PDB file of C-alpha atoms in Angstrom:
ATOM      1  CA  MET A  98       0.000   0.000   0.000  1.00  0.00           C
ATOM      2  CA  THR A  99       1.415   3.385  -1.000  1.00  0.00           C
ATOM      3  CA  LEU A 100       1.926   6.133   1.558  1.00  0.00           C
ATOM      4  CA  GLN A 101      -0.975   8.079   0.060  1.00  0.00           C
ATOM      5  CA  LYS A 102      -3.290   5.094   0.400  1.00  0.00           C
ATOM      6  CA  ARG A 103      -2.089   4.381   3.925  1.00  0.00           C
ATOM      7  CA  ARG A 104      -2.810   7.977   4.904  1.00  0.00           C
ATOM      8  CA  ALA A 105      -6.303   7.701   3.471  1.00  0.00           C
ATOM      9  CA  GLN A 106      -6.788   4.447   5.363  1.00  0.00           C
ATOM     10  CA  ALA A 107      -5.472   6.058   8.562  1.00  0.00           C
ATOM     11  CA  ALA A 108      -7.985   8.885   8.207  1.00  0.00           C
ATOM     12  CA  ARG A 109     -10.835   6.343   8.038  1.00  0.00           C
ATOM     13  CA  VAL A 110      -9.418   4.474  11.010  1.00  0.00           C
ATOM     14  CA  LEU A 111      -9.059   7.640  13.062  1.00  0.00           C
ATOM     15  CA  GLU A 112     -12.622   8.689  12.301  1.00  0.00           C
ATOM     16  CA  ALA A 113     -13.987   5.305  13.385  1.00  0.00           C
ATOM     17  CA  LEU A 114     -11.885   5.130  16.546  1.00  0.00           C
ATOM     18  CA  ALA A 115     -12.710   8.710  17.550  1.00  0.00           C
ATOM     19  CA  ALA A 116     -16.421   8.035  17.100  1.00  0.00           C
ATOM     20  CA  ARG A 117     -16.238   4.969  19.341  1.00  0.00           C
ATOM     21  CA  TYR A 118     -13.883   6.489  21.918  1.00  0.00           C
ATOM     22  CA  PRO A 119     -14.426  10.264  21.926  1.00  0.00           C
ATOM     23  CA  GLU A 120     -12.526  10.706  25.203  1.00  0.00           C
ATOM     24  CA  PRO A 121      -9.844   8.011  25.314  1.00  0.00           C
ATOM     25  CA  ALA A 122      -7.866   7.455  28.485  1.00  0.00           C
ATOM     26  CA  SER A 123      -5.220   5.152  29.853  1.00  0.00           C
ATOM     27  CA  HIS A 124      -6.239   1.896  31.532  1.00  0.00           C
ATOM     28  CA  LEU A 125      -3.603   2.525  34.203  1.00  0.00           C
ATOM     29  CA  ASP A 126      -4.393   4.449  37.368  1.00  0.00           C
ATOM     30  CA  TYR A 127      -1.884   7.217  38.154  1.00  0.00           C
ATOM     31  CA  ARG A 128      -1.712  10.739  39.555  1.00  0.00           C
ATOM     32  CA  ASN A 129       1.589  12.062  38.201  1.00  0.00           C
ATOM     33  CA  PRO A 130       4.390  11.212  35.726  1.00  0.00           C
ATOM     34  CA  TRP A 131       6.310   9.120  38.264  1.00  0.00           C
ATOM     35  CA  GLU A 132       3.317   6.945  39.063  1.00  0.00           C
ATOM     36  CA  LEU A 133       2.631   6.501  35.344  1.00  0.00           C
ATOM     37  CA  LEU A 134       6.234   5.484  34.728  1.00  0.00           C
ATOM     38  CA  VAL A 135       6.132   2.906  37.519  1.00  0.00           C
ATOM     39  CA  ALA A 136       2.761   1.543  36.423  1.00  0.00           C
ATOM     40  CA  THR A 137       3.881   1.262  32.795  1.00  0.00           C
ATOM     41  CA  VAL A 138       7.022  -0.651  33.768  1.00  0.00           C
ATOM     42  CA  LEU A 139       4.898  -3.025  35.853  1.00  0.00           C
ATOM     43  CA  ALA A 140       2.443  -3.486  32.970  1.00  0.00           C
ATOM     44  CA  ALA A 141       5.025  -5.337  30.851  1.00  0.00           C
ATOM     45  CA  GLN A 142       3.680  -8.868  30.336  1.00  0.00           C
ATOM     46  CA  CYS A 143       0.862  -8.070  32.768  1.00  0.00           C
ATOM     47  CA  THR A 144      -2.665  -6.724  32.520  1.00  0.00           C
ATOM     48  CA  ASP A 145      -3.337  -3.116  33.446  1.00  0.00           C
ATOM     49  CA  ALA A 146      -6.133  -4.282  35.742  1.00  0.00           C
ATOM     50  CA  ARG A 147      -3.707  -6.339  37.798  1.00  0.00           C
ATOM     51  CA  VAL A 148      -1.200  -3.492  37.913  1.00  0.00           C
ATOM     52  CA  ASN A 149      -3.955  -1.262  39.298  1.00  0.00           C
ATOM     53  CA  THR A 150      -4.431  -3.678  42.198  1.00  0.00           C
ATOM     54  CA  VAL A 151      -0.737  -3.456  43.090  1.00  0.00           C
ATOM     55  CA  THR A 152       0.127   0.230  42.726  1.00  0.00           C
ATOM     56  CA  PRO A 153      -2.013   1.607  45.601  1.00  0.00           C
ATOM     57  CA  GLU A 154       0.044  -0.306  48.164  1.00  0.00           C
ATOM     58  CA  LEU A 155       3.277   0.409  46.304  1.00  0.00           C
ATOM     59  CA  PHE A 156       2.676   4.167  46.319  1.00  0.00           C
ATOM     60  CA  ARG A 157       1.468   4.058  49.919  1.00  0.00           C
ATOM     61  CA  ARG A 158       4.800   2.618  51.003  1.00  0.00           C
ATOM     62  CA  TRP A 159       6.979   4.547  48.557  1.00  0.00           C
ATOM     63  CA  PRO A 160       5.156   7.696  47.331  1.00  0.00           C
ATOM     64  CA  GLY A 161       7.912   8.948  45.021  1.00  0.00           C
ATOM     65  CA  PRO A 162      11.337   8.197  43.547  1.00  0.00           C
ATOM     66  CA  ALA A 163      13.192   9.305  46.687  1.00  0.00           C
ATOM     67  CA  GLU A 164      11.349   6.739  48.783  1.00  0.00           C
ATOM     68  CA  LEU A 165      11.522   3.957  46.199  1.00  0.00           C
ATOM     69  CA  ALA A 166      15.255   4.485  45.759  1.00  0.00           C
ATOM     70  CA  GLU A 167      15.625   3.402  49.384  1.00  0.00           C
ATOM     71  CA  ALA A 168      13.281   0.409  49.118  1.00  0.00           C
ATOM     72  CA  GLY A 169      14.625  -3.053  49.795  1.00  0.00           C
ATOM     73  CA  GLN A 170      14.725  -5.400  46.818  1.00  0.00           C
ATOM     74  CA  GLU A 171      12.879  -8.230  48.564  1.00  0.00           C
ATOM     75  CA  GLU A 172      10.225  -5.959  50.056  1.00  0.00           C
ATOM     76  CA  LEU A 173       9.490  -4.388  46.658  1.00  0.00           C
ATOM     77  CA  GLU A 174       9.418  -7.814  45.016  1.00  0.00           C
ATOM     78  CA  GLU A 175       6.815  -8.944  47.523  1.00  0.00           C
ATOM     79  CA  VAL A 176       4.541  -6.008  46.716  1.00  0.00           C
ATOM     80  CA  ILE A 177       4.802  -6.287  42.917  1.00  0.00           C
ATOM     81  CA  HIS A 178       4.897 -10.105  42.791  1.00  0.00           C
ATOM     82  CA  PRO A 179       1.421 -10.407  41.171  1.00  0.00           C
ATOM     83  CA  THR A 180       2.628  -8.493  38.076  1.00  0.00           C
ATOM     84  CA  GLY A 181       5.140 -11.184  37.118  1.00  0.00           C
ATOM     85  CA  PHE A 182       8.856 -10.857  36.344  1.00  0.00           C
ATOM     86  CA  TYR A 183       8.981  -9.181  39.730  1.00  0.00           C
ATOM     87  CA  HIS A 184      12.732  -9.601  40.287  1.00  0.00           C
ATOM     88  CA  ASN A 185      13.786  -7.654  37.204  1.00  0.00           C
ATOM     89  CA  LYS A 186      10.956  -5.163  37.575  1.00  0.00           C
ATOM     90  CA  ALA A 187      11.943  -4.411  41.163  1.00  0.00           C
ATOM     91  CA  LYS A 188      15.601  -4.110  40.196  1.00  0.00           C
ATOM     92  CA  ASN A 189      14.796  -1.717  37.346  1.00  0.00           C
ATOM     93  CA  LEU A 190      12.367   0.395  39.378  1.00  0.00           C
ATOM     94  CA  ARG A 191      14.834   0.875  42.216  1.00  0.00           C
ATOM     95  CA  ALA A 192      17.588   1.789  39.761  1.00  0.00           C
ATOM     96  CA  ALA A 193      15.264   4.137  37.843  1.00  0.00           C
ATOM     97  CA  ALA A 194      14.282   5.831  41.098  1.00  0.00           C
ATOM     98  CA  ARG A 195      17.918   6.376  42.008  1.00  0.00           C
ATOM     99  CA  ARG A 196      18.701   7.816  38.588  1.00  0.00           C
ATOM    100  CA  VAL A 197      15.688  10.159  38.713  1.00  0.00           C
ATOM    101  CA  CYS A 198      16.939  11.428  42.062  1.00  0.00           C
ATOM    102  CA  ASP A 199      20.625  11.652  41.125  1.00  0.00           C
ATOM    103  CA  ALA A 200      20.423  12.878  37.531  1.00  0.00           C
ATOM    104  CA  PHE A 201      17.108  14.733  37.392  1.00  0.00           C
ATOM    105  CA  ALA A 202      16.693  16.244  40.867  1.00  0.00           C
ATOM    106  CA  GLY A 203      13.880  13.861  41.749  1.00  0.00           C
ATOM    107  CA  LYS A 204      11.698  14.834  38.769  1.00  0.00           C
ATOM    108  CA  VAL A 205      10.757  12.544  35.903  1.00  0.00           C
ATOM    109  CA  PRO A 206      12.441  13.974  32.786  1.00  0.00           C
ATOM    110  CA  ALA A 207      10.179  15.228  30.012  1.00  0.00           C
ATOM    111  CA  THR A 208      12.244  14.265  26.965  1.00  0.00           C
ATOM    112  CA  LEU A 209      12.476  10.962  25.136  1.00  0.00           C
ATOM    113  CA  GLU A 210      16.273  11.069  25.124  1.00  0.00           C
ATOM    114  CA  GLU A 211      16.407  11.392  28.911  1.00  0.00           C
ATOM    115  CA  LEU A 212      13.613   8.951  29.700  1.00  0.00           C
ATOM    116  CA  VAL A 213      15.232   6.071  27.833  1.00  0.00           C
ATOM    117  CA  THR A 214      18.322   6.421  30.039  1.00  0.00           C
ATOM    118  CA  LEU A 215      16.249   5.165  32.979  1.00  0.00           C
ATOM    119  CA  PRO A 216      16.592   1.423  33.691  1.00  0.00           C
ATOM    120  CA  GLY A 217      13.556  -0.498  32.446  1.00  0.00           C
ATOM    121  CA  VAL A 218      12.364   2.355  30.222  1.00  0.00           C
ATOM    122  CA  ALA A 219      12.446   1.794  26.464  1.00  0.00           C
ATOM    123  CA  ARG A 220      10.884   3.879  23.727  1.00  0.00           C
ATOM    124  CA  LYS A 221       7.321   2.584  24.196  1.00  0.00           C
ATOM    125  CA  THR A 222       7.276   3.342  27.910  1.00  0.00           C
ATOM    126  CA  ALA A 223       8.872   6.731  27.289  1.00  0.00           C
ATOM    127  CA  ASN A 224       6.155   7.626  24.775  1.00  0.00           C
ATOM    128  CA  VAL A 225       3.443   6.595  27.239  1.00  0.00           C
ATOM    129  CA  VAL A 226       4.961   8.735  29.994  1.00  0.00           C
ATOM    130  CA  LEU A 227       5.514  11.740  27.744  1.00  0.00           C
ATOM    131  CA  PHE A 228       1.914  11.812  26.567  1.00  0.00           C
ATOM    132  CA  GLY A 229       0.141  10.700  29.729  1.00  0.00           C
ATOM    133  CA  GLY A 230       2.381  12.612  32.114  1.00  0.00           C
ATOM    134  CA  PHE A 231       3.240  15.744  30.149  1.00  0.00           C
ATOM    135  CA  GLY A 232       0.867  15.902  27.172  1.00  0.00           C
ATOM    136  CA  ILE A 233       3.784  15.580  24.746  1.00  0.00           C
ATOM    137  CA  ASN A 234       3.398  13.704  21.452  1.00  0.00           C
ATOM    138  CA  GLU A 235       7.009  12.789  20.747  1.00  0.00           C
ATOM    139  CA  GLY A 236       6.180   9.377  19.331  1.00  0.00           C
ATOM    140  CA  LEU A 237       3.403   6.793  19.130  1.00  0.00           C
ATOM    141  CA  ALA A 238       3.603   3.999  21.688  1.00  0.00           C
ATOM    142  CA  VAL A 239       3.408   0.600  19.984  1.00  0.00           C
ATOM    143  CA  ASP A 240       2.214  -2.267  22.153  1.00  0.00           C
ATOM    144  CA  THR A 241       0.772  -5.618  21.093  1.00  0.00           C
ATOM    145  CA  HIS A 242      -2.687  -4.153  20.421  1.00  0.00           C
ATOM    146  CA  VAL A 243      -1.390  -1.277  18.299  1.00  0.00           C
ATOM    147  CA  LYS A 244       0.908  -3.577  16.357  1.00  0.00           C
ATOM    148  CA  ARG A 245      -1.797  -6.177  15.683  1.00  0.00           C
ATOM    149  CA  ILE A 246      -4.499  -3.697  14.659  1.00  0.00           C
ATOM    150  CA  SER A 247      -2.126  -1.694  12.477  1.00  0.00           C
ATOM    151  CA  HIS A 248      -1.200  -4.862  10.587  1.00  0.00           C
ATOM    152  CA  ARG A 249      -4.795  -5.977  10.148  1.00  0.00           C
ATOM    153  CA  LEU A 250      -5.775  -2.587   8.763  1.00  0.00           C
ATOM    154  CA  GLY A 251      -2.841  -2.438   6.367  1.00  0.00           C
ATOM    155  CA  LEU A 252      -1.222   0.578   8.004  1.00  0.00           C
ATOM    156  CA  THR A 253       2.148  -1.156   8.302  1.00  0.00           C
ATOM    157  CA  ALA A 254       3.914  -4.274   7.111  1.00  0.00           C
ATOM    158  CA  ALA A 255       6.772  -3.902   9.599  1.00  0.00           C
ATOM    159  CA  THR A 256       7.371  -6.274  12.504  1.00  0.00           C
ATOM    160  CA  ASP A 257       9.840  -4.265  14.576  1.00  0.00           C
ATOM    161  CA  PRO A 258       7.966  -1.936  16.976  1.00  0.00           C
ATOM    162  CA  VAL A 259      10.209   1.012  16.105  1.00  0.00           C
ATOM    163  CA  ALA A 260       9.505   0.510  12.399  1.00  0.00           C
ATOM    164  CA  VAL A 261       5.775   0.146  13.095  1.00  0.00           C
ATOM    165  CA  GLU A 262       5.888   3.384  15.072  1.00  0.00           C
ATOM    166  CA  ARG A 263       7.632   5.157  12.213  1.00  0.00           C
ATOM    167  CA  ASP A 264       4.981   3.963   9.754  1.00  0.00           C
ATOM    168  CA  LEU A 265       2.143   5.119  12.001  1.00  0.00           C
ATOM    169  CA  MET A 266       3.733   8.499  12.696  1.00  0.00           C
ATOM    170  CA  ALA A 267       3.823   9.059   8.934  1.00  0.00           C
ATOM    171  CA  VAL A 268       0.079   8.536   8.488  1.00  0.00           C
ATOM    172  CA  PHE A 269      -1.544   9.926  11.646  1.00  0.00           C
ATOM    173  CA  PRO A 270      -1.466  13.638  12.602  1.00  0.00           C
ATOM    174  CA  ARG A 271       1.071  14.301  15.353  1.00  0.00           C
ATOM    175  CA  GLY A 272      -1.559  15.742  17.655  1.00  0.00           C
ATOM    176  CA  GLU A 273      -3.397  12.404  17.590  1.00  0.00           C
ATOM    177  CA  TRP A 274      -0.498  10.057  18.362  1.00  0.00           C
ATOM    178  CA  GLY A 275      -1.158   9.594  22.083  1.00  0.00           C
ATOM    179  CA  ASP A 276      -4.897   9.188  21.617  1.00  0.00           C
ATOM    180  CA  VAL A 277      -4.364   6.744  18.740  1.00  0.00           C
ATOM    181  CA  ASN A 278      -2.502   4.508  21.168  1.00  0.00           C
ATOM    182  CA  HIS A 279      -5.237   4.706  23.800  1.00  0.00           C
ATOM    183  CA  ARG A 280      -8.006   4.138  21.280  1.00  0.00           C
ATOM    184  CA  MET A 281      -6.294   1.155  19.669  1.00  0.00           C
ATOM    185  CA  VAL A 282      -5.684  -0.421  23.069  1.00  0.00           C
ATOM    186  CA  TRP A 283      -9.347  -0.062  23.988  1.00  0.00           C
ATOM    187  CA  PHE A 284     -10.388  -1.334  20.549  1.00  0.00           C
ATOM    188  CA  GLY A 285      -7.980  -4.253  20.718  1.00  0.00           C
ATOM    189  CA  ARG A 286      -9.434  -5.380  24.011  1.00  0.00           C
ATOM    190  CA  GLU A 287     -13.083  -4.885  23.172  1.00  0.00           C
ATOM    191  CA  VAL A 288     -13.362  -5.689  19.455  1.00  0.00           C
ATOM    192  CA  CYS A 289     -10.203  -6.515  17.493  1.00  0.00           C
ATOM    193  CA  ARG A 290      -8.949  -9.242  19.813  1.00  0.00           C
ATOM    194  CA  ALA A 291      -5.949 -11.370  18.943  1.00  0.00           C
ATOM    195  CA  ARG A 292      -7.576 -14.789  18.729  1.00  0.00           C
ATOM    196  CA  THR A 293     -11.238 -13.909  18.307  1.00  0.00           C
ATOM    197  CA  PRO A 294     -11.567 -10.603  16.444  1.00  0.00           C
ATOM    198  CA  GLY A 295     -15.115  -9.291  16.449  1.00  0.00           C
ATOM    199  CA  CYS A 296     -15.269  -8.581  12.735  1.00  0.00           C
ATOM    200  CA  ASP A 297     -19.063  -8.919  12.774  1.00  0.00           C
ATOM    201  CA  VAL A 298     -19.361  -5.881  15.068  1.00  0.00           C
ATOM    202  CA  CYS A 299     -16.345  -3.934  13.859  1.00  0.00           C
ATOM    203  CA  PRO A 300     -17.085  -0.403  12.576  1.00  0.00           C
ATOM    204  CA  MET A 301     -14.091  -0.747  10.244  1.00  0.00           C
ATOM    205  CA  ALA A 302     -15.079  -4.061   8.688  1.00  0.00           C
ATOM    206  CA  ALA A 303     -16.029  -2.413   5.385  1.00  0.00           C
ATOM    207  CA  PHE A 304     -12.499  -1.165   4.732  1.00  0.00           C
ATOM    208  CA  CYS A 305     -10.340  -3.548   6.782  1.00  0.00           C
ATOM    209  CA  PRO A 306      -8.252  -5.929   4.627  1.00  0.00           C
ATOM    210  CA  ARG A 307      -7.941  -8.277   7.637  1.00  0.00           C
ATOM    211  CA  LEU A 308      -4.233  -8.862   7.168  1.00  0.00           C
ATOM    212  CA  GLU A 309      -2.432 -11.004   9.711  1.00  0.00           C
ATOM    213  CA  PRO A 310       0.949  -9.918  11.085  1.00  0.00           C
ATOM    214  CA  PRO A 311       3.845 -12.113   9.961  1.00  0.00           C
ATOM    215  CA  ARG A 312       4.884 -14.563  12.644  1.00  0.00           C
ATOM    216  CA  ASP A 313       8.474 -14.531  13.784  1.00  0.00           C
ATOM    217  CA  ALA A 314      10.627 -17.612  13.231  1.00  0.00           C
ATOM    218  CA  ALA A 315      10.707 -18.588  16.900  1.00  0.00           C
ATOM    219  CA  ALA A 316       6.928 -18.513  17.209  1.00  0.00           C
ATOM    220  CA  ALA A 317       6.547 -20.511  14.013  1.00  0.00           C
ATOM    221  CA  ALA A 318       9.018 -23.107  15.264  1.00  0.00           C
ATOM    222  CA  ARG A 319       7.184 -23.441  18.570  1.00  0.00           C
ATOM    223  CA  SER A 320       3.885 -23.831  16.765  1.00  0.00           C
ATOM    224  CA  GLY A 321       5.342 -26.451  14.441  1.00  0.00           C
ATOM    225  CA  GLY A 322       6.761 -28.348  17.384  1.00  0.00           C
ATOM    226  CA  ARG A 323       3.429 -28.413  19.141  1.00  0.00           C
ATOM    227  CA  ALA A 324       1.711 -29.555  15.956  1.00  0.00           C
ATOM    228  CA  GLY A 325       4.249 -32.372  15.606  1.00  0.00           C
ATOM    229  CA  ARG A 326       3.371 -33.578  19.097  1.00  0.00           C
ATOM    230  CA  GLY A 327      -0.315 -33.541  18.326  1.00  0.00           C
ATOM    231  CA  ARG A 328      -1.118 -30.598  20.621  1.00  0.00           C
ATOM    232  CA  SER A 329      -3.341 -27.672  19.706  1.00  0.00           C
TER     233      SER A 329
END
């Protein structure tokens, strides 16, 4: 699909998403940029709903980066255990808290270049924090929902999240980038699900080519192995 056609497709997608979600918002509960950063790190390989059950106690014990920088590894692991991968998450959050205090005077930085220097913070998390915490559209956060829906709608053929982000930034207006992420996440959970997409109720069914993202080699090999053992 040419860039011109992808932009026309993106305009249809944006219209449909905006009609369904006129006031999109994050699924994560937070009150400031630091809480959003922590919640987004915890949300890796975990549902936002589960993260929201953990963060109230976390922020009660350690309200900000200064307090979390002094937290014990085992105590923090115990609190965030339900989110999974708790050892690495606790290690990264403590290190990020120390860096925020030491390098940024206790304030979450408001630039992509600075955010990605924090342990556990890659480009996707940085984009989420910039938009949700500061109202800055520096990039377009690409998670599994955004990647899947973008492929199905023909907005990108890329597999690398950075390349997907670049493709989407080229077709959506900059002022919409943060809301596009929120709307696609909502839509991915409610309608365009991974295994059971609700094409029969999809407002974009008339112009969706229903393309499937290419599967990486490792996933294909695992699938083939399961098939060889007679497992579904």
